[in-house]
XYZ file of C-alpha atoms in Angstrom:
77
model
C 86.586 72.095 102.031
C 85.354 71.234 105.534
C 81.830 72.652 105.968
C 80.761 70.483 108.903
C 78.842 72.389 111.612
C 81.305 74.137 113.925
C 84.255 73.875 111.545
C 86.123 77.102 110.664
C 84.624 77.039 107.139
C 81.042 76.352 108.289
C 78.916 79.072 106.538
C 76.483 79.334 109.469
C 79.385 80.197 111.769
C 80.169 83.246 109.632
C 76.526 84.366 109.766
C 76.467 84.084 113.575
C 79.037 86.886 113.763
C 76.861 89.372 111.836
C 75.043 92.106 113.724
C 72.734 94.658 112.094
C 73.625 98.119 113.396
C 72.142 101.591 112.776
C 73.394 105.160 112.846
C 72.819 108.497 111.157
C 74.745 109.129 107.967
C 77.601 111.512 108.770
C 77.060 113.377 105.516
C 73.267 113.805 105.122
C 71.774 112.625 108.452
C 69.641 109.802 107.033
C 69.180 106.812 109.360
C 71.143 103.945 107.794
C 71.682 100.314 108.732
C 74.839 98.295 108.270
C 76.577 95.118 109.325
C 78.895 95.205 112.340
C 79.323 98.980 112.225
C 80.105 99.250 108.514
C 77.804 101.595 106.630
C 77.025 102.914 103.163
C 74.329 105.542 102.599
C 72.178 104.836 99.556
C 70.916 108.426 99.536
C 74.148 110.440 99.326
C 76.821 107.780 98.763
C 78.758 108.267 102.012
C 80.648 105.161 103.193
C 82.545 104.772 106.453
C 85.992 103.210 106.531
C 86.060 99.428 106.989
C 88.363 99.817 109.993
C 85.533 101.510 111.946
C 83.593 98.236 112.113
C 82.940 96.379 115.368
C 84.754 93.193 114.372
C 87.502 92.098 112.001
C 86.430 91.373 108.452
C 86.493 87.706 107.430
C 89.461 86.631 105.355
C 89.036 85.468 101.761
C 90.095 81.984 102.879
C 87.046 81.910 105.194
C 84.645 82.326 102.261
C 83.108 78.929 101.459
C 82.613 80.073 97.843
C 86.167 81.355 97.355
C 87.482 80.571 93.897
C 84.048 79.606 92.589
C 82.912 81.263 89.363
C 79.688 83.054 90.386
C 78.802 84.383 86.937
C 75.711 82.917 85.277
C 76.571 80.030 82.961
C 75.411 82.070 79.946
C 78.183 84.678 80.518
C 81.051 82.263 81.209
C 83.700 81.726 78.530
């Protein structure tokens, strides 16, 4: 995998596209924060649809850890 700075799979490039956004929960009115216009309220459980975000979601192929087993070694078979 090519993780050189500036390459399509460079992890820092993915982080550059993240923006912390805020709005009131549509269900209970609590001020909530999200990433790029995607929200989930921890108080009442409301979640907005992913399509309402400000940017396209990254593809699985863009994940530098794709295919890696992330479970702790003690739980792997």
